[in-house]
mmCIF file of C-alpha atoms in Angstrom:
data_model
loop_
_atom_site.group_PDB
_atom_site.id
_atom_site.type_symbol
_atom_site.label_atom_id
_atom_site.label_comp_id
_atom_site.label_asym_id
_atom_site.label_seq_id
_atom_site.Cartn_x
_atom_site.Cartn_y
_atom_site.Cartn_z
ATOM 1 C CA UNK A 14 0.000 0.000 0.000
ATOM 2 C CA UNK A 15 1.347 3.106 -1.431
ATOM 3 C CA UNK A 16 0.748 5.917 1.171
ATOM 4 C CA UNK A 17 1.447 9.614 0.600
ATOM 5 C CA UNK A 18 0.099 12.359 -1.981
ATOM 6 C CA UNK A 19 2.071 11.995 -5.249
ATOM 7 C CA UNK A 20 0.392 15.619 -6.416
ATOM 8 C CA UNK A 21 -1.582 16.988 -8.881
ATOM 9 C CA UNK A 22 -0.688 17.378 -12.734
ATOM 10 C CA UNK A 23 1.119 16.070 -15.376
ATOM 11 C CA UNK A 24 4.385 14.997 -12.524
ATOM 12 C CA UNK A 25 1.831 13.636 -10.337
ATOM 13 C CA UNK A 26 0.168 11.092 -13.016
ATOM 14 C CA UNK A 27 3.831 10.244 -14.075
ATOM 15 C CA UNK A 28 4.542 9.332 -10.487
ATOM 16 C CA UNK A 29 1.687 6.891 -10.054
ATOM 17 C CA UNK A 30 2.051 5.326 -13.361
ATOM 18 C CA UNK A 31 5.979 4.217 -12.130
ATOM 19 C CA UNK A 32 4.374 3.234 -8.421
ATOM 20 C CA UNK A 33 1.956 1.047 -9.781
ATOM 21 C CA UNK A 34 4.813 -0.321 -11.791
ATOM 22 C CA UNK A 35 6.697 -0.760 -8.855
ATOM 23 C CA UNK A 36 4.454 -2.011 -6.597
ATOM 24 C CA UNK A 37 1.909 -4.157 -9.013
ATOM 25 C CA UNK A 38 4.223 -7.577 -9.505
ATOM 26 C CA UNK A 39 3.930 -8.245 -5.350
ATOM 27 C CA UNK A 40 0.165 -8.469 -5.922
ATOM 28 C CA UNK A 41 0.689 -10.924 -8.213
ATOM 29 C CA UNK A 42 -0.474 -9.236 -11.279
ATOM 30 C CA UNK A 43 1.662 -8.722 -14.684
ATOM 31 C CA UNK A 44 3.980 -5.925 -15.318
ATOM 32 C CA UNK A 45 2.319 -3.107 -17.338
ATOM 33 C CA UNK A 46 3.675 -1.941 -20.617
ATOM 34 C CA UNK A 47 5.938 0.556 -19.658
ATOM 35 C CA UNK A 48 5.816 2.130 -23.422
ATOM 36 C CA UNK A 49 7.027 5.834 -24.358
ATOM 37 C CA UNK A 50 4.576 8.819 -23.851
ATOM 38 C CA UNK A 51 4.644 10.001 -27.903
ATOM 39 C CA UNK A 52 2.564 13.026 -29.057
ATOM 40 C CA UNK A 53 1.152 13.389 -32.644
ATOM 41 C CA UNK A 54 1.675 16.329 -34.321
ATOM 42 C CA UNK A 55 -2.016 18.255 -34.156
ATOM 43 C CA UNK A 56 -2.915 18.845 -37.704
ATOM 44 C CA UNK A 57 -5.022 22.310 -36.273
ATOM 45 C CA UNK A 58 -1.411 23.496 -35.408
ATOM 46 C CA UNK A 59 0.194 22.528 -39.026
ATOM 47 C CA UNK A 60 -2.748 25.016 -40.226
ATOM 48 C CA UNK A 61 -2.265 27.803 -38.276
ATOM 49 C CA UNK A 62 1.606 27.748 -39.008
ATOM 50 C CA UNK A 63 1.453 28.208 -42.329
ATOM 51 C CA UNK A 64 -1.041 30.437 -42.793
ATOM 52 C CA UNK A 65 1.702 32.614 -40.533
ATOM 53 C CA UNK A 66 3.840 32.059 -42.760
ATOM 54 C CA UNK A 67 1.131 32.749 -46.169
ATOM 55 C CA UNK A 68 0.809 36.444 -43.913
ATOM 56 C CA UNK A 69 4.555 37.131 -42.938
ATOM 57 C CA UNK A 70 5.830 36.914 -46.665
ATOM 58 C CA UNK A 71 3.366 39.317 -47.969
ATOM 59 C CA UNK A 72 4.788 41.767 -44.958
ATOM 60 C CA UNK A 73 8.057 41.108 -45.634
ATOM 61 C CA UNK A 74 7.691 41.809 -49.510
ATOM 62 C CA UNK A 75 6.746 45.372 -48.281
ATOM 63 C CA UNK A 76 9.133 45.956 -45.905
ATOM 64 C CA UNK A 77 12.036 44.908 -48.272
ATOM 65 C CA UNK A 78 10.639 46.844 -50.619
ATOM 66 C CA UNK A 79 9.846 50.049 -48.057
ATOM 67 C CA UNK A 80 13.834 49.790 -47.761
ATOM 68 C CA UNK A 81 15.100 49.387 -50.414
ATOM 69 C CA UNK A 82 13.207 52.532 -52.240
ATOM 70 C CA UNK A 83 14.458 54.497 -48.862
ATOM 71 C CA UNK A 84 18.092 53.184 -49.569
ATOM 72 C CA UNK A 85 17.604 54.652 -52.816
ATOM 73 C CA UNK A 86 16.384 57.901 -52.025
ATOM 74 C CA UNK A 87 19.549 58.384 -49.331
ATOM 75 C CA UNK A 88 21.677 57.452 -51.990
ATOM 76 C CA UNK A 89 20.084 60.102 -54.771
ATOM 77 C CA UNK A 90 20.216 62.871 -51.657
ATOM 78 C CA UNK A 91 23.995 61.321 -51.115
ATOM 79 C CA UNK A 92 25.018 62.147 -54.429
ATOM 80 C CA UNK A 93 23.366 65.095 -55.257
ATOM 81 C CA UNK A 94 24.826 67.024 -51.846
ATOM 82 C CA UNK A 95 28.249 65.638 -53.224
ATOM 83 C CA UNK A 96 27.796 66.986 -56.305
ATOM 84 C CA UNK A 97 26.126 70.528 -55.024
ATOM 85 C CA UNK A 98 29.800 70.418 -52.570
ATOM 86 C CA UNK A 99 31.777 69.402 -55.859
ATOM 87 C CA UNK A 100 30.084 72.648 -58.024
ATOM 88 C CA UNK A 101 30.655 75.171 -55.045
ATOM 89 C CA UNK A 102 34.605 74.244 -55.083
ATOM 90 C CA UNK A 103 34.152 74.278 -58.745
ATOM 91 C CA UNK A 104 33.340 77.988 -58.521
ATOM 92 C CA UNK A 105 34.813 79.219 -55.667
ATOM 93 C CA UNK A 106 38.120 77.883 -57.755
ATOM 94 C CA UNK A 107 37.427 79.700 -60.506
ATOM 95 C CA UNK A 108 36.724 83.036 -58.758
ATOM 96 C CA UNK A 109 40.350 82.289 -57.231
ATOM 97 C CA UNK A 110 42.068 82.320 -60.639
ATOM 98 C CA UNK A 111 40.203 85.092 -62.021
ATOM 99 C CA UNK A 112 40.872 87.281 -59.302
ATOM 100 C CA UNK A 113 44.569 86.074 -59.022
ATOM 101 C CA UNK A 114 44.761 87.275 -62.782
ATOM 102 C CA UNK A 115 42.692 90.789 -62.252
ATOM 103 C CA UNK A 116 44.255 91.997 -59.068
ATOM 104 C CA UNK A 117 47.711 93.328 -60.442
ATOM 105 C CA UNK A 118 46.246 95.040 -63.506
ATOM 106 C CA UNK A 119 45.735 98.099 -64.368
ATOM 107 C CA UNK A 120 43.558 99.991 -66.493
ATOM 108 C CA UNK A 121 45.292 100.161 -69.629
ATOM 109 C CA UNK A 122 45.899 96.394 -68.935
ATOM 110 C CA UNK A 123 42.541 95.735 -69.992
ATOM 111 C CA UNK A 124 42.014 95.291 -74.026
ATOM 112 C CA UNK A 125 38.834 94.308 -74.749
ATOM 113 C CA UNK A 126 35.453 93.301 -72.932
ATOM 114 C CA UNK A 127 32.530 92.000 -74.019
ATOM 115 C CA UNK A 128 29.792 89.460 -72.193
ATOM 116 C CA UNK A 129 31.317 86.411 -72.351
ATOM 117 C CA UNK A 130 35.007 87.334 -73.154
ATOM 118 C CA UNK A 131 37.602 89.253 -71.409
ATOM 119 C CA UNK A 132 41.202 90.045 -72.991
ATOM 120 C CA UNK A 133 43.571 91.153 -70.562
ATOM 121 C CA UNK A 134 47.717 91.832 -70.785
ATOM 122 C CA UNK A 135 48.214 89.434 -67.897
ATOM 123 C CA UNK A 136 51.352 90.060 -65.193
ATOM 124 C CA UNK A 137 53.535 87.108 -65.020
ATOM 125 C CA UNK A 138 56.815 88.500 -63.063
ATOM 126 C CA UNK A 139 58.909 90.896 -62.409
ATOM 127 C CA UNK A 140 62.557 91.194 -63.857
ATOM 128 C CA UNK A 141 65.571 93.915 -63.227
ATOM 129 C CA UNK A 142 66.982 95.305 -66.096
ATOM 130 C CA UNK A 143 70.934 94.505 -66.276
ATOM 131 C CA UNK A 144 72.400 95.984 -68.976
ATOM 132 C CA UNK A 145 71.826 96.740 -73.012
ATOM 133 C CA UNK A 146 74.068 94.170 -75.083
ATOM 134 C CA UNK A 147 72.876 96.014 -78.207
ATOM 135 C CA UNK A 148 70.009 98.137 -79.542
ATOM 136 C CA UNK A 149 67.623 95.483 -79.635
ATOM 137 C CA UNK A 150 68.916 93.285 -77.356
ATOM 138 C CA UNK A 151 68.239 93.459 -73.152
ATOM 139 C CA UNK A 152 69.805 91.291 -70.234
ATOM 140 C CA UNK A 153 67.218 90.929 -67.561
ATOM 141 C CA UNK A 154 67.431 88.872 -64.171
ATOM 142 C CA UNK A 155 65.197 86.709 -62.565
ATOM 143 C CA UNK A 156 64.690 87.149 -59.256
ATOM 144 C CA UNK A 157 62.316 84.069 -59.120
ATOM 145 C CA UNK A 158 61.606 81.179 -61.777
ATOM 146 C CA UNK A 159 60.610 82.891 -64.995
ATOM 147 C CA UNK A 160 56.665 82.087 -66.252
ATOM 148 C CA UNK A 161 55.693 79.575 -67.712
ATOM 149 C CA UNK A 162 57.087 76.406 -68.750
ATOM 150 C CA UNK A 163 59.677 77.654 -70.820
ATOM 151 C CA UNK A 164 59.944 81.617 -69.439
ATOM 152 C CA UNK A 165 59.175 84.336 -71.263
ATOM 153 C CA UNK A 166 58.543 83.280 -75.099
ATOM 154 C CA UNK A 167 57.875 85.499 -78.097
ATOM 155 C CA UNK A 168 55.033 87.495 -78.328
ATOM 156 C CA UNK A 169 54.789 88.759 -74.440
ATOM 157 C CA UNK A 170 55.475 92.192 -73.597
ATOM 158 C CA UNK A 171 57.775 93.896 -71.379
ATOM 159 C CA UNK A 172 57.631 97.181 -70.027
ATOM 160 C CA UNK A 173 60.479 99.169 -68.555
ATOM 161 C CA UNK A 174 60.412 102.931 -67.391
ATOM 162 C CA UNK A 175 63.649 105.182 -68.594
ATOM 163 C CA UNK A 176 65.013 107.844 -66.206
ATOM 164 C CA UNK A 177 62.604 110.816 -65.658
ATOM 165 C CA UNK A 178 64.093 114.452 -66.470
ATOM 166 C CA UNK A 179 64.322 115.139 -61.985
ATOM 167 C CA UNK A 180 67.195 112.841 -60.402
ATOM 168 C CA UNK A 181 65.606 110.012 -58.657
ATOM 169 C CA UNK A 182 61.984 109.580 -60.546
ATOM 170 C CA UNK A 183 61.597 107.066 -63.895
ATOM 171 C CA UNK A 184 59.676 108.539 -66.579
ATOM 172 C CA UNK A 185 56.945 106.803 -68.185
ATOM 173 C CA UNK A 186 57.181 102.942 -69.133
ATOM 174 C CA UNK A 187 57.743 102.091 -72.618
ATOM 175 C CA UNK A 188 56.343 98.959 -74.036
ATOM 176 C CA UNK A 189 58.183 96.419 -76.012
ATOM 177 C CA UNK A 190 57.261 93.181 -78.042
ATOM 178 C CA UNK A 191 59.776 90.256 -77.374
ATOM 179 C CA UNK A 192 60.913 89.107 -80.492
ATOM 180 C CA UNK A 193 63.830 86.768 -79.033
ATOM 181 C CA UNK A 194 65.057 84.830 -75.735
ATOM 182 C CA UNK A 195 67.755 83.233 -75.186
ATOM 183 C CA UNK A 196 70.069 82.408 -72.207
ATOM 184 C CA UNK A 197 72.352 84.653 -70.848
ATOM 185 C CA UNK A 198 75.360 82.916 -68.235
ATOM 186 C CA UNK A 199 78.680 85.590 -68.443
ATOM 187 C CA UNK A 200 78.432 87.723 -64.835
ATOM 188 C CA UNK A 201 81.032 90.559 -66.240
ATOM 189 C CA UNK A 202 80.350 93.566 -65.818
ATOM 190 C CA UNK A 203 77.254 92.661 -63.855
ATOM 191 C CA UNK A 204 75.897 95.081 -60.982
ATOM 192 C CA UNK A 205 75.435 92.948 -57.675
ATOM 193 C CA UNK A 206 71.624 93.410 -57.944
ATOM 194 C CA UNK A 207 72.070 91.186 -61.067
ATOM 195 C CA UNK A 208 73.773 88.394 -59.759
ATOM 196 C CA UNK A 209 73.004 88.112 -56.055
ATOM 197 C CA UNK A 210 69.844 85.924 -55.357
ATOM 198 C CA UNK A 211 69.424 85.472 -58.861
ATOM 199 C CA UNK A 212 67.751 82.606 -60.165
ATOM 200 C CA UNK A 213 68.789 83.090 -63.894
ATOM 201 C CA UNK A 214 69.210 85.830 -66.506
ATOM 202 C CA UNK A 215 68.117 86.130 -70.338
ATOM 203 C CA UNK A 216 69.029 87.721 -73.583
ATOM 204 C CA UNK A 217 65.887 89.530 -74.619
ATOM 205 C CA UNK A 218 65.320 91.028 -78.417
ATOM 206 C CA UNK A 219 63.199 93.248 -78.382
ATOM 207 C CA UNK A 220 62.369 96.145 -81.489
ATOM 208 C CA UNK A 221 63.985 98.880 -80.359
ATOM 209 C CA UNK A 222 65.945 100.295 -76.793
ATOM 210 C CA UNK A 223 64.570 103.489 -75.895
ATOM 211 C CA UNK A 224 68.208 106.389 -74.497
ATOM 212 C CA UNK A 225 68.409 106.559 -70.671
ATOM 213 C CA UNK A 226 68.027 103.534 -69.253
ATOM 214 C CA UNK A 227 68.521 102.691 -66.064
ATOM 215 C CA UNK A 228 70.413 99.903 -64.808
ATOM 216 C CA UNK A 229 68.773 98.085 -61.551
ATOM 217 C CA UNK A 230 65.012 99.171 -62.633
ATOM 218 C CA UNK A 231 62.111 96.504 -62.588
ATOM 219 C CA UNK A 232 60.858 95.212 -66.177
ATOM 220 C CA UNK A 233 57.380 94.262 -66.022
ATOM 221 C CA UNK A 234 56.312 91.040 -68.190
ATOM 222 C CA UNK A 235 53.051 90.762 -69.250
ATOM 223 C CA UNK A 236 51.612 87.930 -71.842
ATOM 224 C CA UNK A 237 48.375 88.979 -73.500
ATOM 225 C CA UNK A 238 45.470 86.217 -72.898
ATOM 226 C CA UNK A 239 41.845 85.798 -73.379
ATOM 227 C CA UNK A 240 39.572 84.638 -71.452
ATOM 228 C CA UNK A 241 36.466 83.171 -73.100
ATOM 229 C CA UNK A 242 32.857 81.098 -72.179
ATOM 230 C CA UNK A 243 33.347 78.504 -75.078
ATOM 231 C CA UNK A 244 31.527 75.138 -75.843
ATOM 232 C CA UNK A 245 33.176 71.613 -75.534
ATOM 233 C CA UNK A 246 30.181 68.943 -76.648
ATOM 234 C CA UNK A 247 27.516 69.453 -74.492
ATOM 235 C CA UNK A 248 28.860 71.393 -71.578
ATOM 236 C CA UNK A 249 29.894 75.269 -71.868
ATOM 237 C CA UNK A 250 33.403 75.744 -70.032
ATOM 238 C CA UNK A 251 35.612 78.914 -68.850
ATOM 239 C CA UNK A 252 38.604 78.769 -71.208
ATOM 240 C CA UNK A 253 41.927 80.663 -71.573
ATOM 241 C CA UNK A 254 44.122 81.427 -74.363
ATOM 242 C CA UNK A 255 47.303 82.958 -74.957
ATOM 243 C CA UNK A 256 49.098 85.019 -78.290
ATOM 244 C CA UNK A 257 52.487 84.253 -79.185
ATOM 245 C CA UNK A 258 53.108 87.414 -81.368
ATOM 246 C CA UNK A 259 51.464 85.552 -84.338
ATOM 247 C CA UNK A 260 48.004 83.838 -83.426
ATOM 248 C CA UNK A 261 46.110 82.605 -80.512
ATOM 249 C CA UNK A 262 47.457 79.483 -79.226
ATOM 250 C CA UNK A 263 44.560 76.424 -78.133
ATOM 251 C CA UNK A 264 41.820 77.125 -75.431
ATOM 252 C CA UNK A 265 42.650 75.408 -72.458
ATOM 253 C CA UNK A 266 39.829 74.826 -70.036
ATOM 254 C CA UNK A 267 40.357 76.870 -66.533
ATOM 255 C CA UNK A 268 36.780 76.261 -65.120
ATOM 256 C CA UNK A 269 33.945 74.065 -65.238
ATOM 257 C CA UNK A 270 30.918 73.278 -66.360
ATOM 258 C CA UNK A 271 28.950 76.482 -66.320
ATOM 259 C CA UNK A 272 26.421 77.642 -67.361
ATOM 260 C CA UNK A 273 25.252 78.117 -70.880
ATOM 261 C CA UNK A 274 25.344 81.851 -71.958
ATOM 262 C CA UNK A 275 22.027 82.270 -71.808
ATOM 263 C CA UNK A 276 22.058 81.549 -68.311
ATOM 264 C CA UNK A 277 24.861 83.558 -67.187
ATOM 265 C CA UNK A 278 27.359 81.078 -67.053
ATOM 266 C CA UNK A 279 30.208 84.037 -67.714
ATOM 267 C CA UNK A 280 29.057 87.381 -67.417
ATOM 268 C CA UNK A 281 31.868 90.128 -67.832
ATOM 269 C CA UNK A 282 31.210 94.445 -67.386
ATOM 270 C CA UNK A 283 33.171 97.312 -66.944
ATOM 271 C CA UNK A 284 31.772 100.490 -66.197
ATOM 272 C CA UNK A 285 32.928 103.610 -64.241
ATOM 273 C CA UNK A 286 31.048 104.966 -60.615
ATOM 274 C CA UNK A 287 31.371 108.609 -62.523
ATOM 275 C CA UNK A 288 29.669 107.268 -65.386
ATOM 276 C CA UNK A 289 32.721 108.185 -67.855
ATOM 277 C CA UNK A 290 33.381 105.981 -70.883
ATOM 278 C CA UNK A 291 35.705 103.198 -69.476
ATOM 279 C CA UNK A 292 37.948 103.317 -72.421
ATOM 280 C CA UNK A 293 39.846 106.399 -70.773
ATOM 281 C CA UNK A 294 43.366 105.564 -69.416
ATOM 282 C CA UNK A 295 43.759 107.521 -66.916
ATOM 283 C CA UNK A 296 40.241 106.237 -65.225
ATOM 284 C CA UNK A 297 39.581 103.918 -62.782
ATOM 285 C CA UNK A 298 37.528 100.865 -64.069
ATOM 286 C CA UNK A 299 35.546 98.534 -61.836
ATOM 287 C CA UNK A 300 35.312 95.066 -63.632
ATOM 288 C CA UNK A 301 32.899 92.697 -62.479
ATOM 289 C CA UNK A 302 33.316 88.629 -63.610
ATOM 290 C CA UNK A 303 30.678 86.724 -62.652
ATOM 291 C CA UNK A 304 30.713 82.873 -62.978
ATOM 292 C CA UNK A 305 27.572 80.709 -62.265
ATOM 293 C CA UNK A 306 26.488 77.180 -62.471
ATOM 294 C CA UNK A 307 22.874 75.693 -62.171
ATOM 295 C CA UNK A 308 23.029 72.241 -59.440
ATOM 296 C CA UNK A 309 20.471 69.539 -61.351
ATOM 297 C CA UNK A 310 18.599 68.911 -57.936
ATOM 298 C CA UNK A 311 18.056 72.588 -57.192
ATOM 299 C CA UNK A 312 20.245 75.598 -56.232
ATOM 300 C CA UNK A 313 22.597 77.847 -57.871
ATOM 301 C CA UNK A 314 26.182 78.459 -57.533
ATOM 302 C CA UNK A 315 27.554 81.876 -58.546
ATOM 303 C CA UNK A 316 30.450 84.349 -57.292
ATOM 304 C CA UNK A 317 31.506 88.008 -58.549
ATOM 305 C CA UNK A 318 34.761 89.193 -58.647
ATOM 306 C CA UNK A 319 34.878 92.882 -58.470
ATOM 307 C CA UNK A 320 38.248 94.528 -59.191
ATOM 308 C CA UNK A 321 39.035 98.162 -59.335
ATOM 309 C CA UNK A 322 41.873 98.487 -61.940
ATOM 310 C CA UNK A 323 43.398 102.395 -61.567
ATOM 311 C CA UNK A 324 44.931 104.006 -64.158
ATOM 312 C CA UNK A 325 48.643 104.054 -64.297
ATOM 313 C CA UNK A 326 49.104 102.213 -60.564
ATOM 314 C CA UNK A 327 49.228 98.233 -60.512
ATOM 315 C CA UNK A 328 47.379 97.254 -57.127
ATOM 316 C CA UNK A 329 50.589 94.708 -56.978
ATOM 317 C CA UNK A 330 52.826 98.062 -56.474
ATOM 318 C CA UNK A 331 54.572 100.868 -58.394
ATOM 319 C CA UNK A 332 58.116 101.379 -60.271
ATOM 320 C CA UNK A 333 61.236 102.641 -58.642
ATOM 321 C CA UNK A 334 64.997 103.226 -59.387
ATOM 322 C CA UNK A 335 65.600 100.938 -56.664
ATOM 323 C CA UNK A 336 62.981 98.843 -57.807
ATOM 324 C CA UNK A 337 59.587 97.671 -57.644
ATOM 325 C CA UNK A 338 57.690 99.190 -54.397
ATOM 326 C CA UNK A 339 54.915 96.856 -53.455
ATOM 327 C CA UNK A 340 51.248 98.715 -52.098
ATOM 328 C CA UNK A 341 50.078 97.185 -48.349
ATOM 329 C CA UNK A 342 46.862 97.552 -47.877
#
């Protein structure tokens, strides 16, 4: 006789079952079956699973979807504020170089201006005159690497001022075409200004040597260039070109895209606060440049670069016997 409380439940009935096991062969009777417990899959359960599933892929065909169109769209916003930061450095560049170009020049620098085309006699460096070999033919020093690749070449322009009538003041500067360079290495007969801190000296031909020179005074090179809104296939660039003393050489792209034209891609005036033609020489000229470019997903980037160019005065600094005297501002 089995006395106690087994409990209640699932345990309890377990319990029994292996007492009555136990305890059934001293009665005499025959062991029970003492077979596994197995449960059948419920086919109600089998149902309701997969009509979870039939319910979950429909969801997660939107969701994926929902996500992916979202990826999408933060990709398109990704790339168009890269290419909106891309245009802005574009332009700001541009308005760099154009005002690196403007800001020495003066007013009788400036050859001819229309809309969408400015021609300029840029400033490349500044020489000191050395001594006259001949009538035609200069030695200048380089105080610093010469422009461009190859220095000065034929066709730029250098401007020198001969001693004024008082003692101490240059007269004028006279303009000459360079019609020949070469390389000049003999130091005899050389002030020190031309040798010390020199980087190298030339042989420049030139037309024709104006009287009363003076030895020691800055030469002024300037290379005459264009700069132009021109069309290369299907986008509209900022372009530059330079003359050699024969032709225009090749447009070489400075900035871009712009705009087309019609939408102010390159917009160029000069005009006078008096009102007074802006041909004059003598008169100041306030140029404007103004580049702009359209972004595709909205927005516009434009600058202005406003230079005042004076009349005989380079904003870079002014002529003396001793040399060149550079403005501060």
């Amino acid at each position: 006789t089995v006395v106690g409380d087994v409990g209640g439940g699932r345990a309890g009935a377990r319990t029994a079952h292996v007492l009555r096991a136990l305890v059934w062969p001293m009665r005499g009777g025959t062991l029970p079956s003492l077979r596994p417990m197995v449960r059948r899959p419920s086919r109600v359960c089998a149902g309701v699973t997969l009509l979870e599933v039939l319910v979950a892929l429909p969801i997660m065909a939107i969701l994926m979807s929902a996500s992916t169109l979202l990826l999408f769209a933060t990709l398109r916003g990704l790339e168009g504020r890269m290419l909106a930061i891309r245009t802005h450095a574009e332009i700001r560049r541009g308005a760099v170089l154009t005002r690196r170009a403007l800001a020495p020049l003066r007013a009788r620098d400036l050859r001819a201006v229309s809309d969408s085309q400015l021609e300029i006699a840029e400033h490349l460096t500044i020489g000191i005159l050395c001594a006259s070999v001949s009538h035609t033919q200069l030695v200048v020093a380089w105080p610093s690497a010469p422009p461009g690749v190859d220095g000065i070449r034929v066709g730029d322009l250098l401007e020198f001022w001969p001693r004024g009538l008082d003692a101490g003041t240059l007269a004028p500067p006279v303009e000459r075409s360079v019609r020949g360079v070469a390389s000049h290495t003999g130091r005899d007969a050389l002030s020190a200004a031309c040798v010390t801190g020199i980087v190298s000296r030339s042989i420049v031909t030139v037309d024709s040597i104006p009287g009363a020179l003076v030895v020691g005074a800055p030469v002024l090179v300037r290379r005459r260039q264009r700069w132009l809104h021109y069309r290369s296939a299907s986008a509209w660039w900022i372009g530059r070109r330079s003359f050699d003393g024969r032709q225009w050489d090749g447009t070489q792209p400075v900035v871009g895209p712009v705009n087309s034209p019609h939408d102010g891609g390159m917009f160029v005036m000069a005009w006078r606060r008096d009102g007074a033609a802006p041909d004059q020489p003598d008169s100041t000229i306030i140029l404007d440049v103004t580049i702009r470019r359209t972004i595709p997903d909205g927005g516009v980037s434009s600058t202005t670069s406003r230079m005042p160019l004076s009349g005989n005065e380079s904003s870079a600094g002014r002529p003396t016997p001793d040399g060149w005297s550079r403005n501060v501002p």
